[in-house]
mmCIF file of C-alpha atoms in Angstrom:
data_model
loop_
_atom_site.group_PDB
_atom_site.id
_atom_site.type_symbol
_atom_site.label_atom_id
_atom_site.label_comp_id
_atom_site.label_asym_id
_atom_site.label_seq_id
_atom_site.Cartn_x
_atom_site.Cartn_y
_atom_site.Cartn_z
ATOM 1 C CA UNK A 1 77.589 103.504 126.043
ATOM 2 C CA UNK A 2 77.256 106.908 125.477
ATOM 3 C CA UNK A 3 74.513 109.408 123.596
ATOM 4 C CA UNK A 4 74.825 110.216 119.744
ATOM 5 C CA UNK A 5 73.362 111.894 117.000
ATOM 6 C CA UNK A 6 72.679 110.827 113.604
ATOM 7 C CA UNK A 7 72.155 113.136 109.887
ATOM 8 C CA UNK A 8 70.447 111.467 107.428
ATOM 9 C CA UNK A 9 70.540 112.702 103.961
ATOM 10 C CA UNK A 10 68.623 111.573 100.802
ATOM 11 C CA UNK A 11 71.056 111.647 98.157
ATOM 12 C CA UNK A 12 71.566 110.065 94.927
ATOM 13 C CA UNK A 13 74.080 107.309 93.817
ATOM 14 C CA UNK A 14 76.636 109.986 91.779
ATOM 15 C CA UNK A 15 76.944 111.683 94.717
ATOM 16 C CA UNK A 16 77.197 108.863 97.374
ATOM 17 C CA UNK A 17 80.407 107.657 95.284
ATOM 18 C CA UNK A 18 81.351 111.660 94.710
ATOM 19 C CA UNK A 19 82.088 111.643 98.325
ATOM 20 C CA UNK A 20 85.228 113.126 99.090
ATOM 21 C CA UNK A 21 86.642 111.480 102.371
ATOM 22 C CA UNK A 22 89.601 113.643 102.255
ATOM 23 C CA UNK A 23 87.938 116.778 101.834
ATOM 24 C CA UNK A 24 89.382 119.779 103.531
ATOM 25 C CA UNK A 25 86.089 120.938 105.209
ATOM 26 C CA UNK A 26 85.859 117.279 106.675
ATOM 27 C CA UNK A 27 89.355 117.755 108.142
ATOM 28 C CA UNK A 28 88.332 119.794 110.318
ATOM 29 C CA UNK A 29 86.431 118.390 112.097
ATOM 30 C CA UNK A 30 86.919 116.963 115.676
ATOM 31 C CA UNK A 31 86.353 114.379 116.346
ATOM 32 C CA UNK A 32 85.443 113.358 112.664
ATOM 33 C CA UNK A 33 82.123 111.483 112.015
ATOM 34 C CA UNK A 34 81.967 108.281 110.504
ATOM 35 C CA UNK A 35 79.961 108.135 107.369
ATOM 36 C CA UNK A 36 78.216 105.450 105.903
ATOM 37 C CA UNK A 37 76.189 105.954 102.065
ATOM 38 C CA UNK A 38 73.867 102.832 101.301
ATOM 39 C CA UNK A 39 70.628 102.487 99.204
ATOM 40 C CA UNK A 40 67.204 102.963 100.469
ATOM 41 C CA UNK A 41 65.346 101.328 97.638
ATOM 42 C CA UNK A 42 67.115 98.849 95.571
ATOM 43 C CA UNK A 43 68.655 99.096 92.265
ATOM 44 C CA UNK A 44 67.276 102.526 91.999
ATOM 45 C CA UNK A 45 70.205 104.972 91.621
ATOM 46 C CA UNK A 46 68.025 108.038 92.446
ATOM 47 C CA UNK A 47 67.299 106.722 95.840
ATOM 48 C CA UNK A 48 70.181 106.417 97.980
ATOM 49 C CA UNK A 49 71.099 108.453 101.265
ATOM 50 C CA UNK A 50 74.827 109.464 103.757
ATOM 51 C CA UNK A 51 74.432 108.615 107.230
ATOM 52 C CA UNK A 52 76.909 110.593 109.666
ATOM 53 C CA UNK A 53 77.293 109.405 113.004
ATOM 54 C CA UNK A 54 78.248 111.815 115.491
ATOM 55 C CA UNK A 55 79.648 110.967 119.477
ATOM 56 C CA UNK A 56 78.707 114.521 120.608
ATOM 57 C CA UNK A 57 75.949 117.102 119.086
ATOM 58 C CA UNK A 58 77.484 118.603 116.121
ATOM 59 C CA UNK A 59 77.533 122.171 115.281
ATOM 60 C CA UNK A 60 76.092 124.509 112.360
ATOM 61 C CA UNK A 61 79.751 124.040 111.351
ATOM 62 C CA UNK A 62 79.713 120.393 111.523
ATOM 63 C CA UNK A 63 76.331 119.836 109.809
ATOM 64 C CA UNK A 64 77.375 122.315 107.033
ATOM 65 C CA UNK A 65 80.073 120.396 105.994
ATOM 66 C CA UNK A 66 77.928 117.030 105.757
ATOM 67 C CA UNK A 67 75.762 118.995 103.673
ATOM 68 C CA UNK A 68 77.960 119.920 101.425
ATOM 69 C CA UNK A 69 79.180 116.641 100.505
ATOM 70 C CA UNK A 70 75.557 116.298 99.120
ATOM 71 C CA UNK A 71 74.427 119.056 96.842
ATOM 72 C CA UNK A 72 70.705 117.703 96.106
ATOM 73 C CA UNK A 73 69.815 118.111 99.713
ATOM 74 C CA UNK A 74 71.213 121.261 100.244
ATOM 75 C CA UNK A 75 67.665 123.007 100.287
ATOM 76 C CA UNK A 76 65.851 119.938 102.708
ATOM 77 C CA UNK A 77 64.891 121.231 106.507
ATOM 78 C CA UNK A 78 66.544 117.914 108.242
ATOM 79 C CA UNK A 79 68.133 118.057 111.126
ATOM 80 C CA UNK A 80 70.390 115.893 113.223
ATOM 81 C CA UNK A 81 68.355 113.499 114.961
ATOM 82 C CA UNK A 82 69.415 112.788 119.012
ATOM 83 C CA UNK A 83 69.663 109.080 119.879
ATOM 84 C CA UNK A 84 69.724 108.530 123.568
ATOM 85 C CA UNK A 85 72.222 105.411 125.583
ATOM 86 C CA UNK A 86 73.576 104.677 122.056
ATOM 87 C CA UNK A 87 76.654 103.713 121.130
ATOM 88 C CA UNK A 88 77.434 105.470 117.635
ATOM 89 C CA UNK A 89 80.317 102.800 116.729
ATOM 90 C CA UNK A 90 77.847 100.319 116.727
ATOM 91 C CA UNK A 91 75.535 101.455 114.991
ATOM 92 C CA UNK A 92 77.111 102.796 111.930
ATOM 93 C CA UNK A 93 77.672 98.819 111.949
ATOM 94 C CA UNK A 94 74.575 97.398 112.062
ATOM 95 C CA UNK A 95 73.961 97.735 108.394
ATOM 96 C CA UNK A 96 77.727 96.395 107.458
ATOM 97 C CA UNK A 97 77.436 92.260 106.057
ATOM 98 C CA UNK A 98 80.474 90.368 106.203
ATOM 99 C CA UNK A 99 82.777 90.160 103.338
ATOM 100 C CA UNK A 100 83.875 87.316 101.233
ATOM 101 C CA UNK A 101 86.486 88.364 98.960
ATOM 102 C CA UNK A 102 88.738 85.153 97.641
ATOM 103 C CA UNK A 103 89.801 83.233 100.257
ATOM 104 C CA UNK A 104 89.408 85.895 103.301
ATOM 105 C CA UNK A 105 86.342 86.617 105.046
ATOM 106 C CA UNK A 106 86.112 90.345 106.346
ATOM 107 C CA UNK A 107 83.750 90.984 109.724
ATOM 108 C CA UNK A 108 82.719 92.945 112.989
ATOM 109 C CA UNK A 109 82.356 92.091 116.220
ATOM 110 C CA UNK A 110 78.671 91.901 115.754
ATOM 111 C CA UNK A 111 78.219 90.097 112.136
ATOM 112 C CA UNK A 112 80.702 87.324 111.986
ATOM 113 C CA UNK A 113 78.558 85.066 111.119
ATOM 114 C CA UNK A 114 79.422 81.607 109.571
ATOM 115 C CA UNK A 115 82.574 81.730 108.022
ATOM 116 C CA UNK A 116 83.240 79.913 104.961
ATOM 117 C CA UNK A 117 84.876 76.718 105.084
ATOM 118 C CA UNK A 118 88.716 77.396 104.170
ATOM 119 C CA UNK A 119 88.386 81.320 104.421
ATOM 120 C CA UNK A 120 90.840 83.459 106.401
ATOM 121 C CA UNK A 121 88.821 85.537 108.273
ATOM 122 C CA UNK A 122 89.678 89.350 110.167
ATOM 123 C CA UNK A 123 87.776 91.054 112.240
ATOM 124 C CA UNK A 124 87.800 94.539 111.136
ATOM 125 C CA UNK A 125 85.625 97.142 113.082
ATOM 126 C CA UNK A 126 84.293 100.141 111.170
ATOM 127 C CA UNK A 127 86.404 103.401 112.302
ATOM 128 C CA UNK A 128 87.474 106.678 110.945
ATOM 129 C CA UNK A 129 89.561 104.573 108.867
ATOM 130 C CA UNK A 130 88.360 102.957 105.626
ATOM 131 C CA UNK A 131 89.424 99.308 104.709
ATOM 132 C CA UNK A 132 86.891 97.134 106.400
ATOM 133 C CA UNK A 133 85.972 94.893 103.689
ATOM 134 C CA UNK A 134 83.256 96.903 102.702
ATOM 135 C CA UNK A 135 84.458 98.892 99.581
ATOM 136 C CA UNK A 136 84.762 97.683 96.467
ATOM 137 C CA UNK A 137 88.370 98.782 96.535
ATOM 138 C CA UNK A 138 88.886 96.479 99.724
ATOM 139 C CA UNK A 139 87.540 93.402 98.232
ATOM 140 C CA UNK A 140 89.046 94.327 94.946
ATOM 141 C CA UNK A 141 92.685 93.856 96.610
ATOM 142 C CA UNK A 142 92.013 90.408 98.606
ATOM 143 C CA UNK A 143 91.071 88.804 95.284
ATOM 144 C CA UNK A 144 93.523 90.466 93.397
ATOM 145 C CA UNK A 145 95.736 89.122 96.788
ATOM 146 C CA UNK A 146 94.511 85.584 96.102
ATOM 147 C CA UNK A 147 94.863 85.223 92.578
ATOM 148 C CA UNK A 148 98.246 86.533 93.216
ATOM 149 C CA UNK A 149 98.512 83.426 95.345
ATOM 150 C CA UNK A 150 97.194 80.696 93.097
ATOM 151 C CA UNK A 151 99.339 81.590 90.439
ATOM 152 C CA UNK A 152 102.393 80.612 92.503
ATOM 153 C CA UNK A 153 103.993 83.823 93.382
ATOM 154 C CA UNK A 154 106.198 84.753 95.978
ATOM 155 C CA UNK A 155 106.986 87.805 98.056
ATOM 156 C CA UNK A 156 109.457 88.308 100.607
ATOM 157 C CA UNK A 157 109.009 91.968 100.923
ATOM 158 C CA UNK A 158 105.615 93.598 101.297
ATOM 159 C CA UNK A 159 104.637 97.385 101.767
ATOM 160 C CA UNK A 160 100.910 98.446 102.488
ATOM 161 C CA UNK A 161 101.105 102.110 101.423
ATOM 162 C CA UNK A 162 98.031 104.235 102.966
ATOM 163 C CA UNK A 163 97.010 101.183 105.100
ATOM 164 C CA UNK A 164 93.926 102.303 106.606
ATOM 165 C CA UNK A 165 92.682 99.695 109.140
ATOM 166 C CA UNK A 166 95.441 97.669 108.240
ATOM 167 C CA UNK A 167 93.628 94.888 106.538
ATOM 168 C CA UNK A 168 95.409 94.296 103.013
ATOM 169 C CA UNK A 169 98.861 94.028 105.002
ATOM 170 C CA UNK A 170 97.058 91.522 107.482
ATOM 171 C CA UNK A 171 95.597 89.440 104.124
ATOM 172 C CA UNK A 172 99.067 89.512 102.458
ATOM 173 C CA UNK A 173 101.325 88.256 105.659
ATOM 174 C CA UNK A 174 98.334 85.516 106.035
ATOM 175 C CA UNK A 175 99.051 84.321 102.222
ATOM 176 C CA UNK A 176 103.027 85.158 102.356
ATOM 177 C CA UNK A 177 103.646 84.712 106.290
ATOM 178 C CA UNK A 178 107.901 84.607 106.050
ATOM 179 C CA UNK A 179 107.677 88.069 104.593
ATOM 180 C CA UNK A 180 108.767 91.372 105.749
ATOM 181 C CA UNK A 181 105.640 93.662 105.672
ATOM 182 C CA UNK A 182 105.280 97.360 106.491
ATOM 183 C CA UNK A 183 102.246 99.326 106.814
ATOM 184 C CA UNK A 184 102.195 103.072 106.244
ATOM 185 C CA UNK A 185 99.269 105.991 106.893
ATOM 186 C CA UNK A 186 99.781 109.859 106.617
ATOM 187 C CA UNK A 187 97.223 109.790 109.456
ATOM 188 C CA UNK A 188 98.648 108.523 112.589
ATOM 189 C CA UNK A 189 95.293 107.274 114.363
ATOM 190 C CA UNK A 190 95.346 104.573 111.147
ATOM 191 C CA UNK A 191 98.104 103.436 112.352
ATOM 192 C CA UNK A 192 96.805 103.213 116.189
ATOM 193 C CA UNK A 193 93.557 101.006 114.284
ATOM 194 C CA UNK A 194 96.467 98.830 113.210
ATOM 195 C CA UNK A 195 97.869 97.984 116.188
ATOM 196 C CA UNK A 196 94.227 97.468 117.561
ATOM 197 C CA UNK A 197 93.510 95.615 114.704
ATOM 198 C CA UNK A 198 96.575 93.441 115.108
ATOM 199 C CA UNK A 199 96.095 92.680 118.182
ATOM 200 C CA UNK A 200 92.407 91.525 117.485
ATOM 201 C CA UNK A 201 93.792 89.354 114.732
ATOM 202 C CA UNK A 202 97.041 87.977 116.267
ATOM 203 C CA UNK A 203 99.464 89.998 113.784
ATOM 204 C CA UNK A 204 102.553 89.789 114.649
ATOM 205 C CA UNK A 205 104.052 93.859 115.009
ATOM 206 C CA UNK A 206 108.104 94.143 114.589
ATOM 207 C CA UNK A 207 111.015 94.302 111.968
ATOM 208 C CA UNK A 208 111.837 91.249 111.467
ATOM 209 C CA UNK A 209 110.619 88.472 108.853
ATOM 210 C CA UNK A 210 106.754 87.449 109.585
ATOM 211 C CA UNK A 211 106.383 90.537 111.365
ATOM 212 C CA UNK A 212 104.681 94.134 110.309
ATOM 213 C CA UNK A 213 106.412 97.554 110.725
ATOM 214 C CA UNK A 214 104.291 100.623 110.928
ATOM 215 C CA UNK A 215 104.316 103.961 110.068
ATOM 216 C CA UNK A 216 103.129 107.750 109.850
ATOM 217 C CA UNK A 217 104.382 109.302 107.082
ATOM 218 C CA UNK A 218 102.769 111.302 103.897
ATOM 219 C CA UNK A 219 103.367 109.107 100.873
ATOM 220 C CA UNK A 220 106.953 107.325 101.152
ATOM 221 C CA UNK A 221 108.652 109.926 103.342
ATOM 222 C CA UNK A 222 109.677 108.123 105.892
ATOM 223 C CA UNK A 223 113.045 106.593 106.637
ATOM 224 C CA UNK A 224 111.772 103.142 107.772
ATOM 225 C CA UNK A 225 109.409 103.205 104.246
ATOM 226 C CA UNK A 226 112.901 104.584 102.529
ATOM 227 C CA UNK A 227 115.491 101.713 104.320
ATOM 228 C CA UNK A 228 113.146 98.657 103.727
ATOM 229 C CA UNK A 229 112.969 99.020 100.443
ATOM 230 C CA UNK A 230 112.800 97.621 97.492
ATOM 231 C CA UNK A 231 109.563 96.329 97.905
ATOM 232 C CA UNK A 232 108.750 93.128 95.630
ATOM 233 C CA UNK A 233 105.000 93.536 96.359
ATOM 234 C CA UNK A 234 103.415 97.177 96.752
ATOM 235 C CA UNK A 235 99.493 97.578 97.730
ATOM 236 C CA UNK A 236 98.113 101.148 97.445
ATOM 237 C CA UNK A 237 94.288 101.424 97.833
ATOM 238 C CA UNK A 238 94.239 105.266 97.817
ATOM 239 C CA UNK A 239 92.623 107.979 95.558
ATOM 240 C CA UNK A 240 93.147 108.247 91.946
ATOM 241 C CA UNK A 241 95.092 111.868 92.349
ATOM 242 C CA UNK A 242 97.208 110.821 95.284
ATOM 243 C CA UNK A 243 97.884 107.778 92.748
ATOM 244 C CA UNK A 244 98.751 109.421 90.028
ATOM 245 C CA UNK A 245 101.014 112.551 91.991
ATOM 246 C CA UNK A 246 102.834 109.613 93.779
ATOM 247 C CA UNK A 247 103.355 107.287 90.711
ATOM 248 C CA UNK A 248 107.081 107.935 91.088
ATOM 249 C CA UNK A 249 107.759 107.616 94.385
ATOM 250 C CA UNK A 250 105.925 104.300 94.080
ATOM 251 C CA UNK A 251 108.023 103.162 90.777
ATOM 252 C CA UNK A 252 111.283 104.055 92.689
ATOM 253 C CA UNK A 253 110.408 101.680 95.882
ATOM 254 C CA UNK A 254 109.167 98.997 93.669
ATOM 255 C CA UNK A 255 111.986 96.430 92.903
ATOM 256 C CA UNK A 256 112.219 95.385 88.962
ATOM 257 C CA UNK A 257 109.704 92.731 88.592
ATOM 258 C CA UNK A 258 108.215 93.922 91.454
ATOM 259 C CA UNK A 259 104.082 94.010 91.671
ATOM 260 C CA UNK A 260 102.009 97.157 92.120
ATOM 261 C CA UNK A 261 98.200 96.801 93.041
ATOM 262 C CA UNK A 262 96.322 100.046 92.732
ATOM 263 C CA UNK A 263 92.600 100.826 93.781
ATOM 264 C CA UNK A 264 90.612 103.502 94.788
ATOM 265 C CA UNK A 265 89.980 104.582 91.319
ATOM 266 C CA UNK A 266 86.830 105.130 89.275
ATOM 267 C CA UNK A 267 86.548 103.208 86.396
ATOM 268 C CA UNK A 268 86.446 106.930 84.883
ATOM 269 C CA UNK A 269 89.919 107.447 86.068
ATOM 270 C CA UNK A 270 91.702 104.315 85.352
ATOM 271 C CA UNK A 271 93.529 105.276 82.219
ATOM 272 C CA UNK A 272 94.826 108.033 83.826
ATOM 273 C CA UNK A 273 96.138 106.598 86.318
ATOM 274 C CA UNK A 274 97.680 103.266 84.568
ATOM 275 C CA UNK A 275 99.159 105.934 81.920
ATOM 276 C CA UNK A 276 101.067 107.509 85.264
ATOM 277 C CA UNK A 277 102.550 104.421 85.984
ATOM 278 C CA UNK A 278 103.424 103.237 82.091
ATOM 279 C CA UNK A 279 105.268 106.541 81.963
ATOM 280 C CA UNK A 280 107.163 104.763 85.497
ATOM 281 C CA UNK A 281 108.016 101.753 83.658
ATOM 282 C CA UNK A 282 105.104 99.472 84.192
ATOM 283 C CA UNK A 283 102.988 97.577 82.644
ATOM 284 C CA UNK A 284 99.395 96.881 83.071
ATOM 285 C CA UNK A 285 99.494 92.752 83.602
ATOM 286 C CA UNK A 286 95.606 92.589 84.943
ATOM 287 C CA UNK A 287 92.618 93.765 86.632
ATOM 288 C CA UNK A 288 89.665 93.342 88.321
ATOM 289 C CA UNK A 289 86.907 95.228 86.196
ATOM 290 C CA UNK A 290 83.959 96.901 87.722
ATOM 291 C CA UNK A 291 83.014 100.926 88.690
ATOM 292 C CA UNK A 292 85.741 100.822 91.434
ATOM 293 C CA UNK A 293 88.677 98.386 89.227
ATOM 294 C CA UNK A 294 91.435 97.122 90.727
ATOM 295 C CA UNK A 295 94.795 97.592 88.799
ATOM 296 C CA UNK A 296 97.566 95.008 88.984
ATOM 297 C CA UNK A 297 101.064 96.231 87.299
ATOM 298 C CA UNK A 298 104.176 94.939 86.671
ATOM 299 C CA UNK A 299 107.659 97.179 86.858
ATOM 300 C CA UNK A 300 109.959 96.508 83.897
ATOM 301 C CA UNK A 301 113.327 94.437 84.750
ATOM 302 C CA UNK A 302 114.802 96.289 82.161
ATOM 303 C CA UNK A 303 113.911 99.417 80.713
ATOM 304 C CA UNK A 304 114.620 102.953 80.448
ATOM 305 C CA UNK A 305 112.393 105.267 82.242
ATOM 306 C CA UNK A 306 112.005 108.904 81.821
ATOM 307 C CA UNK A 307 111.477 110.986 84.466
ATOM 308 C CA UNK A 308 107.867 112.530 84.656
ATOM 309 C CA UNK A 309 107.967 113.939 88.314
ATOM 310 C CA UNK A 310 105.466 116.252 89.075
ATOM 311 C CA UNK A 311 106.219 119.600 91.545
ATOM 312 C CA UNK A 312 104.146 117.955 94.224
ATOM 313 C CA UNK A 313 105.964 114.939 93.904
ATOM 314 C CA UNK A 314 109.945 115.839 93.694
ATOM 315 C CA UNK A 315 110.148 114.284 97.839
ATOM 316 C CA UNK A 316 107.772 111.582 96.989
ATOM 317 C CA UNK A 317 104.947 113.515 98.944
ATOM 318 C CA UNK A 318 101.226 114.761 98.171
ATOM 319 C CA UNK A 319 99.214 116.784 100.146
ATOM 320 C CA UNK A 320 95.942 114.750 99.527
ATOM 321 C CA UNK A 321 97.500 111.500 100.654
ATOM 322 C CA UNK A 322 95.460 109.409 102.867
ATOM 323 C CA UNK A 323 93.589 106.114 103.635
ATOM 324 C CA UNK A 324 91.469 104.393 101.884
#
């Protein structure tokens, strides 16, 4: 246990979802808050508010850049408030409910709960990584994960691009447990939450078949993400720019027939991003509507693709790549 501090903002719901986890001011900072956005009266959009949980007191630095993520409370006198013998981990948990998404079950250490008869479930603890369960985007991939499942198909070679906590590679070994999985993060303390997370959840780490490989890398530069491929199941739950920028990268490591799921889109941005990937030689074979959709594409066993490489993306890299 240790003392923390806490910011609470008012804020509305544009601007909770407007949050930009990747933003460069945010970078910055060490170590990096964890942020939570929830509502503080239901169903009202205008009423909703960012928590940031610090370990140590933050500086004007530090409390400048939460404020920024949160125009309408730029002009409010609120400071951050000092919470004695607390442990900050937990309680940017305490408001987290578990997660049924298909047939997984997502929870903490401190809100398992019952779990559903016949659900998977992972423990996933909140951390500077996103993927708990909690995001639409999350729960958007299990069931687009399970439906992949009940319609009898098979993968033998599975890559978890911008992994996170490591939970969609963890759901897809559970469903497909004789593939070859890797897991991949441009941020290399995601991948140290994967190997806690693994352990937690008795993953098997390695190269082999039933096992995951993991790695650092921006976008697919990497030789391990380069060697193991063709992948015949790809699951990126990024941003919609890093989506789009690394559309073919993603095309190129995806074998023909292969499946792509995409989230961490806006509903907003979703025809941008499926027209990257058309332009790649997929198709659009289903999704999972809502504000945050989840896109599930197919790549062409036979077609001719032009090449529409952006500068950014010539080595398969983008500078904004990161976890979701």
């Amino acid at each position: 246990m240790s003392d923390s501090w806490k910011l609470v903002l008012p804020c509305t719901r544009a601007e909770a979802e407007a949050i930009d986890v990747e933003d460069e001011a945010l970078a910055m900072l060490e170590p990096p808050p964890v942020l939570m956005t929830s509502e503080r009266v239901a169903d009202d959009d205008g009423a909703w508010q960012l928590e940031a949980f610090f370990d140590a007191e933050p500086d004007a630095m530090t409390v400048a850049a939460i404020r920024a993520l949160v125009p309408g409370a730029a002009a409010l006198d609120i400071e951050p408030e000092y919470i004695p013998d607390q442990d900050w981990l937990t309680l940017s948990q305490q408001g987290l409910e578990p997660v049924h998404a298909g047939r997984f079950y997502v929870h903490t250490e401190n809100n398992r709960g019952d779990v559903p008869d016949g659900a998977k479930a992972f423990r996933i603890e909140a951390s500077t990584a996103f993927g708990t369960g909690q995001h639409d985007t999350t729960s958007g991939c299990l069931m687009t994960l399970d439906r992949l499942k009940l319609s009898g198909r098979h993968f033998g070679n599975i890559l978890d691009l911008g992994t996170g906590t490591g939970l969609l590679a963890f759901a897809a070994m559970h469903l497909w447990p004789a593939a070859r999985a890797t897991a991949s993060d441009i941020d290399p303390r995601a991948i140290e939450v994967v190997r806690e997370n693994a352990a937690v959840n008795a993953v098997r780490l390695g190269r082999g078949p039933g096992a995951l490989s993991l790695a650092a890398a921006p976008g697919l530069e990497h030789r391990l993400l380069r060697t193991r491929g063709p992948y015949d199941l790809v699951l990126a739950n990024i941003l919609a720019g890093p989506l789009i920028d690394l559309a073919p990268a993603i095309a190129d490591a995806l074998a023909p027939g292969g499946v792509l799921v995409l989230a961490g889109l806006l509903e907003r941005q979703r025809a941008g991003v499926a027209r990257a990937y058309r332009r790649q030689g997929l198709r659009v074979a289903g999704r999972i509507h809502g504000e945050w959709p989840t896109l599930r594409l197919v790549k062409r066993r036979a077609a001719h693709r032009r090449s529409h490489r952006r500068r950014a993306t010539q080595t398969g890299a983008t500078a904004d790549f990161g976890s979701w």
